[in-house]
Structure formats: C-alpha cells, structure tokens
mmCIF file of C-alpha atoms in Angstrom:
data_model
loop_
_atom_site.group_PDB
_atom_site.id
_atom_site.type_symbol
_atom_site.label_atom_id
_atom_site.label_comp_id
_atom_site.label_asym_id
_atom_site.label_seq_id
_atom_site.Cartn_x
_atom_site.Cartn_y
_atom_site.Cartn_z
ATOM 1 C CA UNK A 1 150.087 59.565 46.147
ATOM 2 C CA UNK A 2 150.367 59.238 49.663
ATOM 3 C CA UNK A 3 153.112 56.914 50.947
ATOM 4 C CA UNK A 4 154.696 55.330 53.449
ATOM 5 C CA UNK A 5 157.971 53.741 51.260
ATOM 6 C CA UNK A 6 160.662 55.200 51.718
ATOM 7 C CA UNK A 7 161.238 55.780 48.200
ATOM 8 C CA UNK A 8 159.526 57.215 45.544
ATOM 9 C CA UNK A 9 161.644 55.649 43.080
ATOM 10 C CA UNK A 10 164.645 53.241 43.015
ATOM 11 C CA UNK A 11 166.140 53.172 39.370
ATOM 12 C CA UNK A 12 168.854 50.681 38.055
ATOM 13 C CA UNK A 13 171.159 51.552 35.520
ATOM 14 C CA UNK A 14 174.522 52.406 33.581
ATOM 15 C CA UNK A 15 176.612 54.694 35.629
ATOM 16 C CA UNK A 16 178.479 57.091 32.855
ATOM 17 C CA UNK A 17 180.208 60.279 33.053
ATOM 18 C CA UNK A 18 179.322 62.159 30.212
ATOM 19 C CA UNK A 19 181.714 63.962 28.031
ATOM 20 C CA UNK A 20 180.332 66.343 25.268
ATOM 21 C CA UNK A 21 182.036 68.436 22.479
ATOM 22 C CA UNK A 22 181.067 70.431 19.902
ATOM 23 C CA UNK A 23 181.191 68.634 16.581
ATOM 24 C CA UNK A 24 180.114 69.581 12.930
ATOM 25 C CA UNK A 25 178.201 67.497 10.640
ATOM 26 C CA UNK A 26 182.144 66.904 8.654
ATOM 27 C CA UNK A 27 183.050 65.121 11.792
ATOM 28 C CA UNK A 28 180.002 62.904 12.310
ATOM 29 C CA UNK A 29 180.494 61.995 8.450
ATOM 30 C CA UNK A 30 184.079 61.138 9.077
ATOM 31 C CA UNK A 31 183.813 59.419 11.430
ATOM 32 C CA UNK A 32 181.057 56.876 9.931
ATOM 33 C CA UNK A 33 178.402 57.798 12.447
ATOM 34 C CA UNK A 34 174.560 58.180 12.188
ATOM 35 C CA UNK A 35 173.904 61.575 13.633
ATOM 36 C CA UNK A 36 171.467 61.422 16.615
ATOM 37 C CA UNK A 37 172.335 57.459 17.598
ATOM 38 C CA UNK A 38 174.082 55.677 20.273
ATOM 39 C CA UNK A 39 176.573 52.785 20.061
ATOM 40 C CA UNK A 40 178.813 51.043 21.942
ATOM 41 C CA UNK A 41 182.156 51.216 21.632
ATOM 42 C CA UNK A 42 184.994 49.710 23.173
ATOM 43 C CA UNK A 43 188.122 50.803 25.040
ATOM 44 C CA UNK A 44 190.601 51.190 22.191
ATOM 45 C CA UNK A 45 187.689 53.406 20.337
ATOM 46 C CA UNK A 46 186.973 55.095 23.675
ATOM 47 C CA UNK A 47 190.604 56.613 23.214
ATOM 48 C CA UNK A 48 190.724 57.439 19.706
ATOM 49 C CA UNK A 49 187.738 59.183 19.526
ATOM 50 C CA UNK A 50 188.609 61.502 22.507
ATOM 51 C CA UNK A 51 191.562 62.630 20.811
ATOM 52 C CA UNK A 52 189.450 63.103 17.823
ATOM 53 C CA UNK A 53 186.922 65.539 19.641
ATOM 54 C CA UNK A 54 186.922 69.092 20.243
ATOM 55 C CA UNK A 55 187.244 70.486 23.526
ATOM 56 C CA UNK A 56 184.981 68.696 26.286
ATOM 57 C CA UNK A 57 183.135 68.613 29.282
ATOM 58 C CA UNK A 58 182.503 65.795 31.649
ATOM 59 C CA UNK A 59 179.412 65.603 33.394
ATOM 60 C CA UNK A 60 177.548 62.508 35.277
ATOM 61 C CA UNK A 61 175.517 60.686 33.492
ATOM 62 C CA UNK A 62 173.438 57.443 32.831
ATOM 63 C CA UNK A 63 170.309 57.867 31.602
ATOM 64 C CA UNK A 64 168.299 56.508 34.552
ATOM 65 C CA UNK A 65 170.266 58.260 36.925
ATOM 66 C CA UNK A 66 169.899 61.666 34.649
ATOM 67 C CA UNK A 67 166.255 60.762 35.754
ATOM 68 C CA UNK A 68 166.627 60.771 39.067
ATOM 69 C CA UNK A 69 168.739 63.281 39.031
ATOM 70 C CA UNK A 70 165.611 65.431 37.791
ATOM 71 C CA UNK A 71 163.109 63.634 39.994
ATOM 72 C CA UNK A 72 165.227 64.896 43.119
ATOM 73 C CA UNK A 73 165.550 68.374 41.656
ATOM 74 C CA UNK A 74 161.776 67.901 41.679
ATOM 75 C CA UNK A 75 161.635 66.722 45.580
ATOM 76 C CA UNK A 76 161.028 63.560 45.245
ATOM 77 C CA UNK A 77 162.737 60.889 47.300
ATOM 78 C CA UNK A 78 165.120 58.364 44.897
ATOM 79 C CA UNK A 79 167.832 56.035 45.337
ATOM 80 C CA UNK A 80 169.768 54.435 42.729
ATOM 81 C CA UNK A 81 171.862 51.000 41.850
ATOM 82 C CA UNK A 82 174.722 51.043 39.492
ATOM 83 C CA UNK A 83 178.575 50.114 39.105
ATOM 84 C CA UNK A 84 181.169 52.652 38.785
ATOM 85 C CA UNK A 85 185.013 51.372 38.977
ATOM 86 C CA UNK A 86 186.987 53.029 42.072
ATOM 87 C CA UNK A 87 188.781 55.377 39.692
ATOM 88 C CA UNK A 88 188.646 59.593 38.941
ATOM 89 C CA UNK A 89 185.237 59.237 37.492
ATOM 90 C CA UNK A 90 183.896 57.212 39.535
ATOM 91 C CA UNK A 91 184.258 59.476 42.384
ATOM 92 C CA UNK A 92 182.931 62.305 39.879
ATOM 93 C CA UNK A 93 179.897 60.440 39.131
ATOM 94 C CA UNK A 94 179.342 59.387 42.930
ATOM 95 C CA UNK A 95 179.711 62.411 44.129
ATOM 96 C CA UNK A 96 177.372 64.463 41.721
ATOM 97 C CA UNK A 97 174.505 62.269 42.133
ATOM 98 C CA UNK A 98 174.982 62.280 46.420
ATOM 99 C CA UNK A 99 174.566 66.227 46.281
ATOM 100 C CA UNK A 100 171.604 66.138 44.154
ATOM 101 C CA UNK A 101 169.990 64.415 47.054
ATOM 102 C CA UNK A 102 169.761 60.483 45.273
ATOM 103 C CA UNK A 103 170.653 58.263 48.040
ATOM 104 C CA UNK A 104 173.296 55.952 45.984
ATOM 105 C CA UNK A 105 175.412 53.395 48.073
ATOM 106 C CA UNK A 106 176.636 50.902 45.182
ATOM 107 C CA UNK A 107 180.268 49.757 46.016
ATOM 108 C CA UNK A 108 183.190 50.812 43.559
ATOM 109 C CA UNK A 109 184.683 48.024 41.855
ATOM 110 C CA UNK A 110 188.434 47.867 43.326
ATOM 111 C CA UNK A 111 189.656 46.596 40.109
ATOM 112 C CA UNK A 112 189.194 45.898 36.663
ATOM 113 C CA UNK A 113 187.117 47.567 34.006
ATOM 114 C CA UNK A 114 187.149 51.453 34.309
ATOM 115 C CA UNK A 115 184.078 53.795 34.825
ATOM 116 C CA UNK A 116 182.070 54.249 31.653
ATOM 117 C CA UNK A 117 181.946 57.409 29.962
ATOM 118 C CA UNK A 118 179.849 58.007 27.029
ATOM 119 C CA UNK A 119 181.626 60.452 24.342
ATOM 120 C CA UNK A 120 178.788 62.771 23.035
ATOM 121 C CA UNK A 121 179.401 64.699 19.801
ATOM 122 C CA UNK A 122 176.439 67.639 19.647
ATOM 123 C CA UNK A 123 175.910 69.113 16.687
ATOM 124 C CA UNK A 124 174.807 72.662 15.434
ATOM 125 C CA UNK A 125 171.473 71.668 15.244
ATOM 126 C CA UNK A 126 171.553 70.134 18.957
ATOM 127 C CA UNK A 127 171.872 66.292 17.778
ATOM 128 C CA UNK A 128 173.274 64.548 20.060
ATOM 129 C CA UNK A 129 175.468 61.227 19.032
ATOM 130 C CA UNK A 130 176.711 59.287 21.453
ATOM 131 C CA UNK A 131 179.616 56.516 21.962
ATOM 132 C CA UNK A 132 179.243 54.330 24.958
ATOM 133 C CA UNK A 133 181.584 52.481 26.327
ATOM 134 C CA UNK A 134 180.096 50.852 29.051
ATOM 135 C CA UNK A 135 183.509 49.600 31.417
ATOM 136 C CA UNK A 136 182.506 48.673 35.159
ATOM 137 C CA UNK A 137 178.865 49.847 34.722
ATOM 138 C CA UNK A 138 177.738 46.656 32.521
ATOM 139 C CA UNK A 139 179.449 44.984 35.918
ATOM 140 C CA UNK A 140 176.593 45.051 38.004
ATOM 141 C CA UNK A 141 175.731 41.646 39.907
ATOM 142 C CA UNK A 142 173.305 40.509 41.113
ATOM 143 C CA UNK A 143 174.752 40.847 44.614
ATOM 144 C CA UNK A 144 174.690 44.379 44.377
ATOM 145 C CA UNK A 145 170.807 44.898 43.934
ATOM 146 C CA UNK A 146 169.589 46.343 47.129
ATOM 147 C CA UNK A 147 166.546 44.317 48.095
ATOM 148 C CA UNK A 148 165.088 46.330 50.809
ATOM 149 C CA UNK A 149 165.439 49.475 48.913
ATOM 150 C CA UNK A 150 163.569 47.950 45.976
ATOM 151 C CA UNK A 151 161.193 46.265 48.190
ATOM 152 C CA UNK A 152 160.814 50.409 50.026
ATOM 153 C CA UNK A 153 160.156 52.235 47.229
ATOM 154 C CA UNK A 154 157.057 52.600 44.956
ATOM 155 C CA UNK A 155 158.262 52.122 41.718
ATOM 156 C CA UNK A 156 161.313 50.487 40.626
ATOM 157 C CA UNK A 157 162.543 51.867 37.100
ATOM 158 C CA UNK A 158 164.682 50.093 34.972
ATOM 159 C CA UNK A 159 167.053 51.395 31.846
ATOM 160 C CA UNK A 160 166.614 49.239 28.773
ATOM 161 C CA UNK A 161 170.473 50.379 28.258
ATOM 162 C CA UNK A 162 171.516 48.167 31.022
ATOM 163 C CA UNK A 163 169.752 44.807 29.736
ATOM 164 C CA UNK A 164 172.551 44.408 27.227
ATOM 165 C CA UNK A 165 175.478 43.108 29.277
ATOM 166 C CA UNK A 166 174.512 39.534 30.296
ATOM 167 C CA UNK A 167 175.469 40.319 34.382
ATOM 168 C CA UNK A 168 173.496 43.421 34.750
ATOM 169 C CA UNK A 169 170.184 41.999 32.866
ATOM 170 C CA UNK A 170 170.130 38.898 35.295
ATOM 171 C CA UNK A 171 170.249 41.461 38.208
ATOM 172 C CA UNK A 172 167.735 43.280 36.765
ATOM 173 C CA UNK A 173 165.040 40.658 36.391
ATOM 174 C CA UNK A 174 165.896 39.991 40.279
ATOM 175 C CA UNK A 175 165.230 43.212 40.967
ATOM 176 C CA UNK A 176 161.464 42.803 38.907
ATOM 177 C CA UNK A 177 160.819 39.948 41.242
ATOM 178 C CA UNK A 178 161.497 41.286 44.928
ATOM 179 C CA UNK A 179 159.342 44.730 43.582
ATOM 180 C CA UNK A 180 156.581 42.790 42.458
ATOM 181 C CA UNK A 181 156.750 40.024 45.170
ATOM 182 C CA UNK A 182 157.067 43.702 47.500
ATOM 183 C CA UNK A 183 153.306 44.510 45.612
ATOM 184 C CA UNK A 184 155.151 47.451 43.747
ATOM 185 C CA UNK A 185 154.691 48.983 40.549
ATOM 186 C CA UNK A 186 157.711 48.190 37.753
ATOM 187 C CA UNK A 187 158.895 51.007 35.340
ATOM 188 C CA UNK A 188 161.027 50.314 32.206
ATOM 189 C CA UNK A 189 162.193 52.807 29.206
ATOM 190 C CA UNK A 190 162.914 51.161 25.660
ATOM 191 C CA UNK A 191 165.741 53.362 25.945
ATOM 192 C CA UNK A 192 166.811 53.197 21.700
ATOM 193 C CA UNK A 193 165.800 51.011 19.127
ATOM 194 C CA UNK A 194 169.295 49.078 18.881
ATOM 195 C CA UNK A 195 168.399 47.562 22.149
ATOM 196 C CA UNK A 196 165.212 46.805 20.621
ATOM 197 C CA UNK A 197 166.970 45.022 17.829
ATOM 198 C CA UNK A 198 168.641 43.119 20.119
ATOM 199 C CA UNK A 199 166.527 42.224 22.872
ATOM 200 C CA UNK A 200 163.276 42.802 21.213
ATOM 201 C CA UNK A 201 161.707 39.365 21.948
ATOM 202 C CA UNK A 202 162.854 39.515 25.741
ATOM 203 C CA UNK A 203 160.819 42.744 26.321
ATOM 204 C CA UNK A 204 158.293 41.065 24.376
ATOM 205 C CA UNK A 205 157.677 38.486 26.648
ATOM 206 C CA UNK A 206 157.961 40.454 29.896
ATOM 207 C CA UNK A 207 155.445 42.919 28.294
ATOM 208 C CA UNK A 208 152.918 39.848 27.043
ATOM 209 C CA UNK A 209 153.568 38.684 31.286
ATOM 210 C CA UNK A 210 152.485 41.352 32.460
ATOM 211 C CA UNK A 211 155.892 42.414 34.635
ATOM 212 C CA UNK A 212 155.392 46.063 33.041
ATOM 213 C CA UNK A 213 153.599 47.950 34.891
ATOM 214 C CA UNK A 214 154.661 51.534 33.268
ATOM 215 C CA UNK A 215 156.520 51.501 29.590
ATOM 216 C CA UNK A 216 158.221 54.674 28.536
ATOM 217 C CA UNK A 217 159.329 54.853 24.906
ATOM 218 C CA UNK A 218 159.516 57.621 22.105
ATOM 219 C CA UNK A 219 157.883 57.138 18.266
ATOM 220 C CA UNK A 220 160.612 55.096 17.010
ATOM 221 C CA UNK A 221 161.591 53.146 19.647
ATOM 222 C CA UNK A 222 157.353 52.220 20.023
ATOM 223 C CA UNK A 223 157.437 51.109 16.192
ATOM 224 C CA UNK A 224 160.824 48.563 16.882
ATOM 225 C CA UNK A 225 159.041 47.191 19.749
ATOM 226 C CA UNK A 226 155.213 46.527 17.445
ATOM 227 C CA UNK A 227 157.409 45.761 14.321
ATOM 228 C CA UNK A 228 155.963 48.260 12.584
ATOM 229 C CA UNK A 229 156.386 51.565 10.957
ATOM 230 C CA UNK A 230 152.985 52.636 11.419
ATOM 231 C CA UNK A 231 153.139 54.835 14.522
ATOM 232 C CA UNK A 232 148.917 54.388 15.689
ATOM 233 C CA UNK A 233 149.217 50.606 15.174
ATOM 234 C CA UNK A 234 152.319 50.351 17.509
ATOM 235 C CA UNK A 235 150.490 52.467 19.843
ATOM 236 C CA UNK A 236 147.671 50.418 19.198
ATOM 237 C CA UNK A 237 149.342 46.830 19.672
ATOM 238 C CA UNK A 238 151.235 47.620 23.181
ATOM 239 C CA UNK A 239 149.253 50.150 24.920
ATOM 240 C CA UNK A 240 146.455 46.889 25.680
ATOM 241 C CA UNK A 241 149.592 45.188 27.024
ATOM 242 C CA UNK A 242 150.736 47.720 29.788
ATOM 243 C CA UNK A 243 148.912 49.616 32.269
ATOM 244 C CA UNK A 244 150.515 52.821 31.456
ATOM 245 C CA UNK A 245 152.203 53.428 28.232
ATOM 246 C CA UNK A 246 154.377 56.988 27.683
ATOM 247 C CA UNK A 247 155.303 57.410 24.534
ATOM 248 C CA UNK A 248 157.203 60.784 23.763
ATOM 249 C CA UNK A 249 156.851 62.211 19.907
ATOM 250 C CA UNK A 250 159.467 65.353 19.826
ATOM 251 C CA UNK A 251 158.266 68.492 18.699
ATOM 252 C CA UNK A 252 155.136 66.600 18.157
ATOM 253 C CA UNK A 253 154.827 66.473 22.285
ATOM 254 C CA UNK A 254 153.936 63.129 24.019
ATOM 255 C CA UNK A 255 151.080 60.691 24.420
ATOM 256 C CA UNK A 256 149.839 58.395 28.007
ATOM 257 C CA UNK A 257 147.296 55.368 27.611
ATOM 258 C CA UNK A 258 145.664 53.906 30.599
ATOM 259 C CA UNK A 259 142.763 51.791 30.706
ATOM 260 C CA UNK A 260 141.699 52.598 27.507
ATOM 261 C CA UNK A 261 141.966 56.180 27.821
ATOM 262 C CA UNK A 262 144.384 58.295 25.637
ATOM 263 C CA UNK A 263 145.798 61.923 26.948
ATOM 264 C CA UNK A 264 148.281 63.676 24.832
ATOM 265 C CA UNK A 265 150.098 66.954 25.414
ATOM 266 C CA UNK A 266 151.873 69.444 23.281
ATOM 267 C CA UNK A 267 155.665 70.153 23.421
ATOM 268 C CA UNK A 268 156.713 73.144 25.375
ATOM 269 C CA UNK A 269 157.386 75.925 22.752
ATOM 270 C CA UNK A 270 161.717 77.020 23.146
ATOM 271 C CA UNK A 271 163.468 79.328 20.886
ATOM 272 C CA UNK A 272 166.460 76.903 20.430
ATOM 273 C CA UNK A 273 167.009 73.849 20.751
ATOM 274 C CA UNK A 274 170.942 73.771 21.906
ATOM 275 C CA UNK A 275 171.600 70.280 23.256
ATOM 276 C CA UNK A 276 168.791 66.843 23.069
ATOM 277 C CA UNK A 277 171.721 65.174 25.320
ATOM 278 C CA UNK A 278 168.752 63.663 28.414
ATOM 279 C CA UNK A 279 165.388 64.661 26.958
ATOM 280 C CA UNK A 280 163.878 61.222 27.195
ATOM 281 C CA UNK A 281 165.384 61.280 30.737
ATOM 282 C CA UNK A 282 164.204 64.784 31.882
ATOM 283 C CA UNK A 283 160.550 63.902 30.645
ATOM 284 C CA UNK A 284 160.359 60.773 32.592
ATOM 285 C CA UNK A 285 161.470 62.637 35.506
ATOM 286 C CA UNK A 286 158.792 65.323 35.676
ATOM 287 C CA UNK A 287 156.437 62.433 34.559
ATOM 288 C CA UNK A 288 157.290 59.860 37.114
ATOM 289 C CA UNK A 289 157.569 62.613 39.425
ATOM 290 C CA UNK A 290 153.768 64.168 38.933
ATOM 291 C CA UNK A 291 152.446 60.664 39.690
ATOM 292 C CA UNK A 292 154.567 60.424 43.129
ATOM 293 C CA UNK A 293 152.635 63.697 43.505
ATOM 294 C CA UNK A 294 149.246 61.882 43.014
ATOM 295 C CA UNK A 295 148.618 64.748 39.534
ATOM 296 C CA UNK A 296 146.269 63.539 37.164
ATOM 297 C CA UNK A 297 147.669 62.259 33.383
ATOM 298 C CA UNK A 298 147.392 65.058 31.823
ATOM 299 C CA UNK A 299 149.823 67.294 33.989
ATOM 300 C CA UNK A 300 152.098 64.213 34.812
ATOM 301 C CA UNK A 301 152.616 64.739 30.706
ATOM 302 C CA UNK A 302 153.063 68.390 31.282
ATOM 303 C CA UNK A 303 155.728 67.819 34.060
ATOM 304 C CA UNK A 304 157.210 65.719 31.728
ATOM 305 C CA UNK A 305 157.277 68.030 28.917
ATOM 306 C CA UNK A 306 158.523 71.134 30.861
ATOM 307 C CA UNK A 307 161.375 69.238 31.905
ATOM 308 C CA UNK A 308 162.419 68.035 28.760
ATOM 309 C CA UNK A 309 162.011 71.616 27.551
ATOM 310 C CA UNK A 310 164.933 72.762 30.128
ATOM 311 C CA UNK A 311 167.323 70.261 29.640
ATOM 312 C CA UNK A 312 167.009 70.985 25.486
ATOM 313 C CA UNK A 313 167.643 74.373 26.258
ATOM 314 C CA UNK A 314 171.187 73.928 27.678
ATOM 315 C CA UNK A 315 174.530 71.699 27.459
ATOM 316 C CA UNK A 316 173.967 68.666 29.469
ATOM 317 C CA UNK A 317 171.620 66.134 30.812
ATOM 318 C CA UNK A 318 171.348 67.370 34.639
ATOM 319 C CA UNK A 319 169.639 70.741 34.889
ATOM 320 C CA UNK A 320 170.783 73.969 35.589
ATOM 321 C CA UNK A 321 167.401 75.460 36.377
ATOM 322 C CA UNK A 322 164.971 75.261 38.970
ATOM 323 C CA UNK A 323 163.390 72.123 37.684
ATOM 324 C CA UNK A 324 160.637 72.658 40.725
ATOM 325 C CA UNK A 325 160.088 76.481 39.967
ATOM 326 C CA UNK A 326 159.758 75.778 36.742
ATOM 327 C CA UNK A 327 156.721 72.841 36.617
ATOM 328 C CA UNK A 328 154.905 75.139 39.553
ATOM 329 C CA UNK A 329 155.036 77.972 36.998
ATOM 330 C CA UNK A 330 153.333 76.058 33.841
ATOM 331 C CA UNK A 331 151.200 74.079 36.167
ATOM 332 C CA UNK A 332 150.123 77.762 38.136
#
C-alpha cells in the first residue's frame, strides 16, 4: 500500500532476552513441564531453572518484537514500545533490535524489577518450552505509549502476551484508542491458549466491538477463543467477527478470511525442523509485511510461510538469513 505514515507498523509488547538450551525429553519430564508450552515463572524459578539447563544462549526476544525484527529484515519501516530494566540485558535487548533497523526509544526502568528473560528448553524434535519471567517488561505504563508514533503508523500490533500484567493491558487499550481515533488499522495475536484461559472474555468483547481489525492465531489457540474443539466451527464463529482473520495450522500451512473469502496456503517443505522458538512471530512478519507491500492474500500467506520456514530451520527467533532474498525467491 502506498503511504504516507511514517510507520508501517508500531508493535507493543514484552521485551525478553531469550535464553535457549538443549534439553531432552528426561528433563522436560523432570521438571513437570508440558513440552511445547509457555508459563510464567517467577524470579526464584527464573534462577533455579538456569542452573538446571544445559549450556545457553541469550538472544533478544519478545514475540512482537521477534516480529518486527523480521518485518525490518523484510524493509519495512517499524517501531516498537516495551519496558526493559536499565540492567546487562536490557542494553542487549536494546541494542539488537536498534541495529535491525526498529526504531525503539522506550526508557529503561532505573530501578526495580530486572529485564525479562524467557528460559527456552528445545528439544530433539525442535519443541520449544518456554519459562517466562516477565520482570520490568509487564512494567509498561501507560505513560510510556508513544502517541504520535501510534497515531504515524498504519497498523498498530499488539501481543496477547502483554495483556496479562494489569499495567501493560491498560496501556494497551490506550494505545487501541489513539490508532483507531488516528483512522488506523489494529492488529492483535492470541499469542497461546493460557492467555486465552485467562483473558478469554476480554478478547471476546473487543472482538464482538469491533476494535480488531486483523486477528492472528494458530489451530489451538482459534478453538480456546470459539470454545470449541472443532477447528471449522472456530474458524467459522470468529472469522464473521474480524475483518481479517490469520490462522496458522503447522505442517498443515495457514488459512486468511476476509469478507467472506477463504485463501489457504501450504507449509513450506524443510528437511528438519531444528528449533519452533518464533514461528508464529516470523509468519506474521512476512504476512504483515506483504500487506505493507500492497500483495494480494494469497502471497501475504506465502510471505508468511517462507518466513516461518527460516526461523524453524535454525536456533533462535531472529533470522540468520536473508529474510528479503528469500520471499523474492518463492514469490519469483
């Protein structure tokens, strides 16, 4: 699409440094986790389970920022709003998402909670299962939404993550008002079904008001939302609520309804799947990012899919490909 805002995209979200090891199936079982889930921790399990893990690596983070972090990789123009503390990893994460081009001006907290960092434990089979614990990022006030960036860009998308914590959910419905009061469009992934199960009836209502105006989600994360295992009738019940549903399905590729009309893709084909760590992420970049470009559905989905191919195919949730050369290549 052609336009004059000076963003393409402004996301809001948790600002984590990631830290991933290499874990068997003994150690997921040990430990009393579901294998392929998130929860939140806090700071006490934060530090056992670190000393628990294998040898890691720290990488930023966040899954709206991973987005953007694609998006940019992409060329598209993105800014982002979230709270890191002024500590080691805060700097990390700062830095990181400045050289991938995402304009992010957020101050550090001076004091307080920490930086999050979410401990990821991959498994052989590329499983990721992740412990949050969310420190200064489930900080963000109100006070730090920047208005005239949300008000400049064309869509605003928002993590479902970040609607737990009480503080960061009341910034985040200010930020839904000054985009739609701006005549912008409003973005939102379900993020995982435990936010579902807690918030359910709040994205509910927003949906049934129409403050949606594209809702990203994958199979299971659709069904929480309908109350219902049956995939079609989820699908089915929401996709008359939203302008633009996305739902990603796995191996079994991904799905867009608008106005009626349903376009589905295939997954990319990849020998091995090494790391899911950011595949939800990766595929809203290349989707968001094909309609910035003004691409029909159907290659939006494709974009999507390409990039979620990539970031499988490695360690990590920020890309260590050409992301751009990529896209141009499938889409030749």
């Amino acid at each position: 699409m052609a336009s004059t805002a000076r963003f393409d995209v402004v996301a809001i979200g948790n600002a984590i440094v990631d830290v991933l090891a290499r874990a068997d199936d003994a150690l997921i079982e040990a430990e009393g986790l579901t294998k392929g889930s998130m929860r939140l921790i806090d700071a006490d399990e934060a530090t056992r389970l670190y000393a628990a893990m294998g040898p890691a690596i720290e990488v930023s983070g966040g899954s709206a920022a991973n987005t953007l972090a694609g998006m940019a990789a992409l060329g598209e123009r993105c800014a982002f709003i979230g709270q890191v503390a002024d500590d080691q990893l805060g700097h990390v994460f700062t830095h990181d998402l400045r050289a991938l081009g995402v304009a992010y001006e957020t101050p550090a907290l001076k004091e307080g909670a920490p930086t999050a960092r979410c401990l990821i434990l991959v498994t052989p089979d590329g499983q990721r299962t992740m412990n949050t614990f969310l420190g200064a990022s489930h900080l963000l006030e109100q006070a730090m939404i920047d208005e005239a960036w949300i008000a400049d860009s064309e869509i605003l998308y928002l993590e479902g993550y970040l609607w737990d914590p009480e503080l960061s959910r009341a910034a985040m419905r200010r930020a839904i008002d000054v985009s739609r009061a701006a005549g912008r469009k409003v973005a939102f992934t379900l993020s995982d079904a435990f936010i579902i199960d807690r918030h359910g009836a709040d994205f509910r209502t927003l949906i049934a008001e129409g403050l949606f105006d594209i809702l990203f989600a994958n199979e299971v994360e659709i069904c929480a939302l309908a109350e219902t295992e049956d995939f079609e009738a989820a699908v089915a019940k929401v996709a008359p609520q939203v302008p633009l549903l996305v739902v990603t399905r796995g191996a079994d590729g991904a799905i867009a309804l608008q106005g009626g009309e349903r376009t589905e893709v295939g997954a990319e084909p990849i020998e091995t799947v090494v790391d899911t760590t950011g595949a939800g992420d990766l595929f809203a970049a290349g989707f968001l990012s094909g309609l910035a470009e003004g691409r029909p559905i159907r290659d939006c989905l494709t974009m999507g899919a390409v990039c979620a191919r990539e970031i499988i195919a490695q360690v990590g949730p920020r890309a260590q490909v050409d992301l751009k050369a990529k896209v141009a290549e499938r889409l030749a």
